[in-house]
PDB file of C-alpha atoms in Angstrom:
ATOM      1  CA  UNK A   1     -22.244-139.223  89.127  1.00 57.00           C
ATOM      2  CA  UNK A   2     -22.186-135.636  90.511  1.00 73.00           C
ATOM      3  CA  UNK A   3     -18.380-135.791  91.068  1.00 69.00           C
ATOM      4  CA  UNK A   4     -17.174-138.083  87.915  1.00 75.00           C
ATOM      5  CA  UNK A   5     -14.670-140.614  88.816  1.00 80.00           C
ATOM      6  CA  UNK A   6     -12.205-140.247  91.421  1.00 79.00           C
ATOM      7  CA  UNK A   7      -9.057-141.863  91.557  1.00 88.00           C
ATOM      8  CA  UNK A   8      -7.497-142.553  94.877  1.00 93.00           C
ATOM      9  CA  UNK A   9      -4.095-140.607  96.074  1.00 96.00           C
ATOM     10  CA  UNK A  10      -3.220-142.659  98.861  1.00 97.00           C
ATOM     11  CA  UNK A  11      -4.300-145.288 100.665  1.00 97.00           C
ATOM     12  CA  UNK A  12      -4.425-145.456 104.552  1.00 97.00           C
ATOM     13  CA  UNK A  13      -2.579-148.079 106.373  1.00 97.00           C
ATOM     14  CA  UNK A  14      -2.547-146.782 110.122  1.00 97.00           C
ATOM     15  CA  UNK A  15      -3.399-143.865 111.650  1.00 97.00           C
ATOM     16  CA  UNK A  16      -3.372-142.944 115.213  1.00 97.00           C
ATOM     17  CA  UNK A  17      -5.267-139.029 116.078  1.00 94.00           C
ATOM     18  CA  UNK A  18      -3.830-138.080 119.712  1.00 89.00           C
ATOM     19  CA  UNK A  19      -4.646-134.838 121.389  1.00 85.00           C
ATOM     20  CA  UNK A  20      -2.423-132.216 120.209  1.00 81.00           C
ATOM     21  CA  UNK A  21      -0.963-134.287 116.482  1.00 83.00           C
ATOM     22  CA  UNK A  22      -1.713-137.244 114.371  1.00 88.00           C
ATOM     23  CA  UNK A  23       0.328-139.641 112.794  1.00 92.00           C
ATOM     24  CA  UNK A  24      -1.131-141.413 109.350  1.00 94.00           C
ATOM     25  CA  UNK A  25       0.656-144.560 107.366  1.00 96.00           C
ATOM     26  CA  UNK A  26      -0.155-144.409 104.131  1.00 97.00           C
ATOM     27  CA  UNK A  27       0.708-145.757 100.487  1.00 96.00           C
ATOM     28  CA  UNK A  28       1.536-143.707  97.568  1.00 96.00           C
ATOM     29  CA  UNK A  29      -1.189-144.492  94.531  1.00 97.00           C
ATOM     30  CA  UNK A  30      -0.492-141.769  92.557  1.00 95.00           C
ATOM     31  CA  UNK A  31       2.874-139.737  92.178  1.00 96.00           C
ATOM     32  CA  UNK A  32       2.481-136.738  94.160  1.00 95.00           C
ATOM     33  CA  UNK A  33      -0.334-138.167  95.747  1.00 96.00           C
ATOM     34  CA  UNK A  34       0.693-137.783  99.394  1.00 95.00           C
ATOM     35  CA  UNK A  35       1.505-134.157  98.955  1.00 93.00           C
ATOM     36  CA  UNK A  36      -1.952-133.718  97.525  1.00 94.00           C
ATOM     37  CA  UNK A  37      -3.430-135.433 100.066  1.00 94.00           C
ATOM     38  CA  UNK A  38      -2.214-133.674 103.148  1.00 92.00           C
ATOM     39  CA  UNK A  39      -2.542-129.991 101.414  1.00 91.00           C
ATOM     40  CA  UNK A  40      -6.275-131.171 100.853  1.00 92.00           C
ATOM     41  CA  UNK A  41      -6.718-132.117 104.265  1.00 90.00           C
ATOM     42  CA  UNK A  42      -4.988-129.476 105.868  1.00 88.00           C
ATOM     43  CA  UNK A  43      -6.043-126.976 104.189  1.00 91.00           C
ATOM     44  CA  UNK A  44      -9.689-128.033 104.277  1.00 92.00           C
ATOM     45  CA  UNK A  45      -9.572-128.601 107.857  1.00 89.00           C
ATOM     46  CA  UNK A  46      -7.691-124.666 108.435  1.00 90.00           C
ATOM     47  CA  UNK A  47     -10.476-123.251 106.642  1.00 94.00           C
ATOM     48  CA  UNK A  48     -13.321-125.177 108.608  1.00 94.00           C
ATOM     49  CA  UNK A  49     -11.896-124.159 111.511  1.00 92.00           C
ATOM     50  CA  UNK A  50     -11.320-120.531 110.556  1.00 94.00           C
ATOM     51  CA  UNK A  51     -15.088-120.435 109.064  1.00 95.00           C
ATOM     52  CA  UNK A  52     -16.262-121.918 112.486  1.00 95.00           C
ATOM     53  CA  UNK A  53     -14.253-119.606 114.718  1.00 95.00           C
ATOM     54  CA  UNK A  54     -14.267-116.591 112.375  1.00 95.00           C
ATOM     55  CA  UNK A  55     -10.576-116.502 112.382  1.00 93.00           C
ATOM     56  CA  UNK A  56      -8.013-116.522 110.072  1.00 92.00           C
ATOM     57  CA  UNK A  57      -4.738-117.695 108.969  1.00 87.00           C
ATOM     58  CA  UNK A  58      -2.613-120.640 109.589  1.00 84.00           C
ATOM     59  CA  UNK A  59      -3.882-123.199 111.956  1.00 82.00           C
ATOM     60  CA  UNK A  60      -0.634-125.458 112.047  1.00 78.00           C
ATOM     61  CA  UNK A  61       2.656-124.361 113.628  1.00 75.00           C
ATOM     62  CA  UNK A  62       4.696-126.300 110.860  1.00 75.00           C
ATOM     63  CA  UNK A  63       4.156-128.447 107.645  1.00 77.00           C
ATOM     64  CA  UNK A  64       3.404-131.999 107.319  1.00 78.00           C
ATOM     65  CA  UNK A  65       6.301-134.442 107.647  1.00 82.00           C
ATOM     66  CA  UNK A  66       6.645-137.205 105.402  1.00 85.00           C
ATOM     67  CA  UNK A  67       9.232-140.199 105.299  1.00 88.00           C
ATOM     68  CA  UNK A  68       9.759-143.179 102.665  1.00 91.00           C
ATOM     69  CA  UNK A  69       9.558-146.472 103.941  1.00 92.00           C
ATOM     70  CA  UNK A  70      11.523-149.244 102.199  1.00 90.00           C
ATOM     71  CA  UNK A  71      12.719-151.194 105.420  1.00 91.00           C
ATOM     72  CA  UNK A  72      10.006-154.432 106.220  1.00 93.00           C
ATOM     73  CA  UNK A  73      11.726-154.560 109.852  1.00 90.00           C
ATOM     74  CA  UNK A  74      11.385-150.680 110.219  1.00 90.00           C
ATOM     75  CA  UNK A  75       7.945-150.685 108.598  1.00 94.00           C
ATOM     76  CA  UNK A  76       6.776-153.132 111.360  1.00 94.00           C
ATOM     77  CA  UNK A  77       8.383-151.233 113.828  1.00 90.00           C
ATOM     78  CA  UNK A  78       6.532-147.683 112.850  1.00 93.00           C
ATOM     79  CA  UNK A  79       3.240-149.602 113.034  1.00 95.00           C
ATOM     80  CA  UNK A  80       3.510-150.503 116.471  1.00 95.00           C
ATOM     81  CA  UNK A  81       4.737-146.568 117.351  1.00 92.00           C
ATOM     82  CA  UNK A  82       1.773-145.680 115.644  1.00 95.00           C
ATOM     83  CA  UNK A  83      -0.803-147.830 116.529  1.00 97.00           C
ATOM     84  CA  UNK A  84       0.394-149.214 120.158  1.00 96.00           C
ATOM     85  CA  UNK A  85       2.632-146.338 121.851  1.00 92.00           C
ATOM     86  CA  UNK A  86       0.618-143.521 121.157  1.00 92.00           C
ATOM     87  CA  UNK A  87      -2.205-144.846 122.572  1.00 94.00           C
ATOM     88  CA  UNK A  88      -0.325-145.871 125.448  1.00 94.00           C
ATOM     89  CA  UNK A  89       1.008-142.967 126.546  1.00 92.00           C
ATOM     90  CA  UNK A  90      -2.680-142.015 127.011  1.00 94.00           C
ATOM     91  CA  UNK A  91      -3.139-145.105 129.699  1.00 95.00           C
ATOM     92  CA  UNK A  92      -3.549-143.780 132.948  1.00 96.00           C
ATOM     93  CA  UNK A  93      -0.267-143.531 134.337  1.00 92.00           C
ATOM     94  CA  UNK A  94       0.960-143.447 131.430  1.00 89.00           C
ATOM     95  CA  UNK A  95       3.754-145.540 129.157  1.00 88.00           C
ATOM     96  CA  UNK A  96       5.535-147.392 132.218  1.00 86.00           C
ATOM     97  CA  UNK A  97       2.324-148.224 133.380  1.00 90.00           C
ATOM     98  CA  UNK A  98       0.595-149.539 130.198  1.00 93.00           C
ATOM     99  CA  UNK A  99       3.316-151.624 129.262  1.00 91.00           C
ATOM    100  CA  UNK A 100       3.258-152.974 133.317  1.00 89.00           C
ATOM    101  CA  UNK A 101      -0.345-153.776 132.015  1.00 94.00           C
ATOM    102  CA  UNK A 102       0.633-155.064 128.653  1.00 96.00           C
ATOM    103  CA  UNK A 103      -2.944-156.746 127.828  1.00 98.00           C
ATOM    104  CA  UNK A 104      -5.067-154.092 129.372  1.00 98.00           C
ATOM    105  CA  UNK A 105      -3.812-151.284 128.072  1.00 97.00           C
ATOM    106  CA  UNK A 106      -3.467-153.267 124.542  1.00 98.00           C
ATOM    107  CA  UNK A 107      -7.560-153.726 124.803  1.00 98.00           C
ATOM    108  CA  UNK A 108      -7.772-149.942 125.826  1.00 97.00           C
ATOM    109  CA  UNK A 109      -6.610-149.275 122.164  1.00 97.00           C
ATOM    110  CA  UNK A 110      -8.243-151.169 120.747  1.00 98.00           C
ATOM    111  CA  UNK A 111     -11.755-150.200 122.134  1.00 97.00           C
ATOM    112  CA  UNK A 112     -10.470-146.118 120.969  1.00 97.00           C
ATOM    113  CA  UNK A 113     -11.810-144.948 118.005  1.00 97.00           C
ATOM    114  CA  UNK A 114      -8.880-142.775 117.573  1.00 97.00           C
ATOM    115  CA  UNK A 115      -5.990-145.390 115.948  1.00 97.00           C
ATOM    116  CA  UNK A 116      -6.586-147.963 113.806  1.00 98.00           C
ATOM    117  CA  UNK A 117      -5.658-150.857 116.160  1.00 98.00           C
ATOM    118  CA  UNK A 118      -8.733-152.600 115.793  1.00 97.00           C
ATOM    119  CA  UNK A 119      -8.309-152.865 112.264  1.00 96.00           C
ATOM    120  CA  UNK A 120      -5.235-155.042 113.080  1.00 96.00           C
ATOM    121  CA  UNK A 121      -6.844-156.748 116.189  1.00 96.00           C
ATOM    122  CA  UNK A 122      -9.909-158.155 114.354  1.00 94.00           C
ATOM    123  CA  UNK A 123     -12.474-156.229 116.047  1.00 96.00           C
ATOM    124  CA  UNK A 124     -13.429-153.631 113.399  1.00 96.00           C
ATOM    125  CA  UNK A 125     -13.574-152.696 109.242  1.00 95.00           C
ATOM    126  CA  UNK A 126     -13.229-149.626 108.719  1.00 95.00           C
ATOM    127  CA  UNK A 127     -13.295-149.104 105.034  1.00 94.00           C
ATOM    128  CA  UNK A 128     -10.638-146.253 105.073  1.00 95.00           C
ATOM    129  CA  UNK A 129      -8.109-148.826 106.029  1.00 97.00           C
ATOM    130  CA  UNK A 130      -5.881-150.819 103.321  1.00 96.00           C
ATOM    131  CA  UNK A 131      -4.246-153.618 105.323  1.00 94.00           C
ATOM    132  CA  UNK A 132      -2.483-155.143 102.378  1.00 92.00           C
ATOM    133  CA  UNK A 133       0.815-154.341 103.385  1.00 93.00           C
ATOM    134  CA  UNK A 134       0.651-154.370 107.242  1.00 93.00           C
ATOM    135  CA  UNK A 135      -1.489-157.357 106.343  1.00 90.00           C
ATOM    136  CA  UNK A 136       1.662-159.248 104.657  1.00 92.00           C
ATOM    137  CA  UNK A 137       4.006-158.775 107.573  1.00 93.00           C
ATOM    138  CA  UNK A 138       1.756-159.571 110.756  1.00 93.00           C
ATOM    139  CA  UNK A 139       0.021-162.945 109.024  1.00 87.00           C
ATOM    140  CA  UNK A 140      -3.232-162.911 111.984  1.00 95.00           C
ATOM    141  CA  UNK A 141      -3.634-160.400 114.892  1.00 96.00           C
ATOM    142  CA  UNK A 142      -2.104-162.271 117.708  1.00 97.00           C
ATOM    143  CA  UNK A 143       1.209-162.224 115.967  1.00 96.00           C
ATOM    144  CA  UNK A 144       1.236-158.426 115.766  1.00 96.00           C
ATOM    145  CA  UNK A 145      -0.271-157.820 119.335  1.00 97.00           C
ATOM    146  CA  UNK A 146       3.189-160.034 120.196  1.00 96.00           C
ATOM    147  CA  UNK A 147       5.281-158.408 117.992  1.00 95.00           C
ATOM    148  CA  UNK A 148       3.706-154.771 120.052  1.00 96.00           C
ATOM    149  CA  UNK A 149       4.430-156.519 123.331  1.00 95.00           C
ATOM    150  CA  UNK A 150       8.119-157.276 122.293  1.00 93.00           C
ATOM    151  CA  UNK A 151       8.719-153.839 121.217  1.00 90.00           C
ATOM    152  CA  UNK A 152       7.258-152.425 124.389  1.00 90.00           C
ATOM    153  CA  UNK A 153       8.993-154.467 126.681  1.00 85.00           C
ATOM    154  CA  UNK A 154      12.424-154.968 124.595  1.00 80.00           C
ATOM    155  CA  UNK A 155      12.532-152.535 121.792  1.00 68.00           C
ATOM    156  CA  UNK A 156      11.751-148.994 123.429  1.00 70.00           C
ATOM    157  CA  UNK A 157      14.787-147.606 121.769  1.00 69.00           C
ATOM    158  CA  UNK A 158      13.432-148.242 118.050  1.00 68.00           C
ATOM    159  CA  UNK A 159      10.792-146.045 118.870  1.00 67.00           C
ATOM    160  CA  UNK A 160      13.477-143.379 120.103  1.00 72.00           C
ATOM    161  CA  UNK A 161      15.192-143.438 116.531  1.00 74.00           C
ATOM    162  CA  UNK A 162      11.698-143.222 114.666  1.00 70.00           C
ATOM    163  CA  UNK A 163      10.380-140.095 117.156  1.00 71.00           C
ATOM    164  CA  UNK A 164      14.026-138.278 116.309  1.00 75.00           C
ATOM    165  CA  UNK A 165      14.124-139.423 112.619  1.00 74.00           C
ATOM    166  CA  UNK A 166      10.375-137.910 112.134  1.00 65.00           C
ATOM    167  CA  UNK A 167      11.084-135.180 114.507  1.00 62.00           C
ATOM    168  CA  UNK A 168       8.518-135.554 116.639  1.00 56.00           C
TER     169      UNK A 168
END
């Protein structure tokens, strides 16, 4: 091979790419590897950008946040912010309306290409996705899409804590 062997720094659980920030889930696979991972990324993606718009500089306003998950409860709790909120607050009329429309607004995620809901809903396989851990708390997809409906309709305040714990 061209590139010799690569070993893998993380490994991608959930991600969710909304219009102005994007939120990624991943696993640790190397010490140091999630560090790695988003100064590859961002800085590849800076220097695209300021290639492509013959700029230069800093393209983000801040650095990456990271957080350490050791909480099952929590863990399932982030997935749904990820994968279910964010998305909804892109329904038309946004979060009180999408959780009105539980089910519709549940398939409008899952149809985006933009979080990895499908993954979890059965419809897609995207190889960039590990569900082994995700995989071990929601069993089959209709037990996470009720799990996401709880939390919408009960557990709004969860999601409060996360936004303020990750700052965003």
């Amino acid at each position: 091979e061209i590139w010799g062997d690569r070993q893998p720094l993380i490994a991608i659980l959930a991600f969710s790419l909304v219009p102005n920030h994007l939120h990624l889930v991943v696993k640790e696979l190397v010490e140091g590897g999630i560090s790695k991972f988003a100064h590859r990324v961002l800085m590849g993606y800076a220097k695209f950008i300021n290639e492509k718009y013959e700029e230069s500089g800093s393209l983000f306003q801040g650095p990456f946040r990271s957080r350490l998950i050791s909480d099952d409860t929590y863990f399932q709790y982030l997935a749904v912010y990820v994968m279910v909120k964010n998305p909804f607050e892109l329904y038309p009329g946004g979060l009180k309306k999408a959780i009105e429309n539980f089910d519709d607004a549940y398939e409008q995620a899952i149809r985006s290409p933009f979080n990895s809901l499908a993954e979890y809903a059965g419809r897609r396989e995207l190889p960039i996705i590990d569900k082994d851990l995700l995989g071990e708390l929601f069993e089959t997809p209709d037990s996470f899409k009720e799990f996401a409906r709880e939390c919408m309709l009960y557990k709004l305040e969860e999601f409060e804590e996360i936004s303020q714990e990750f700052g965003f």
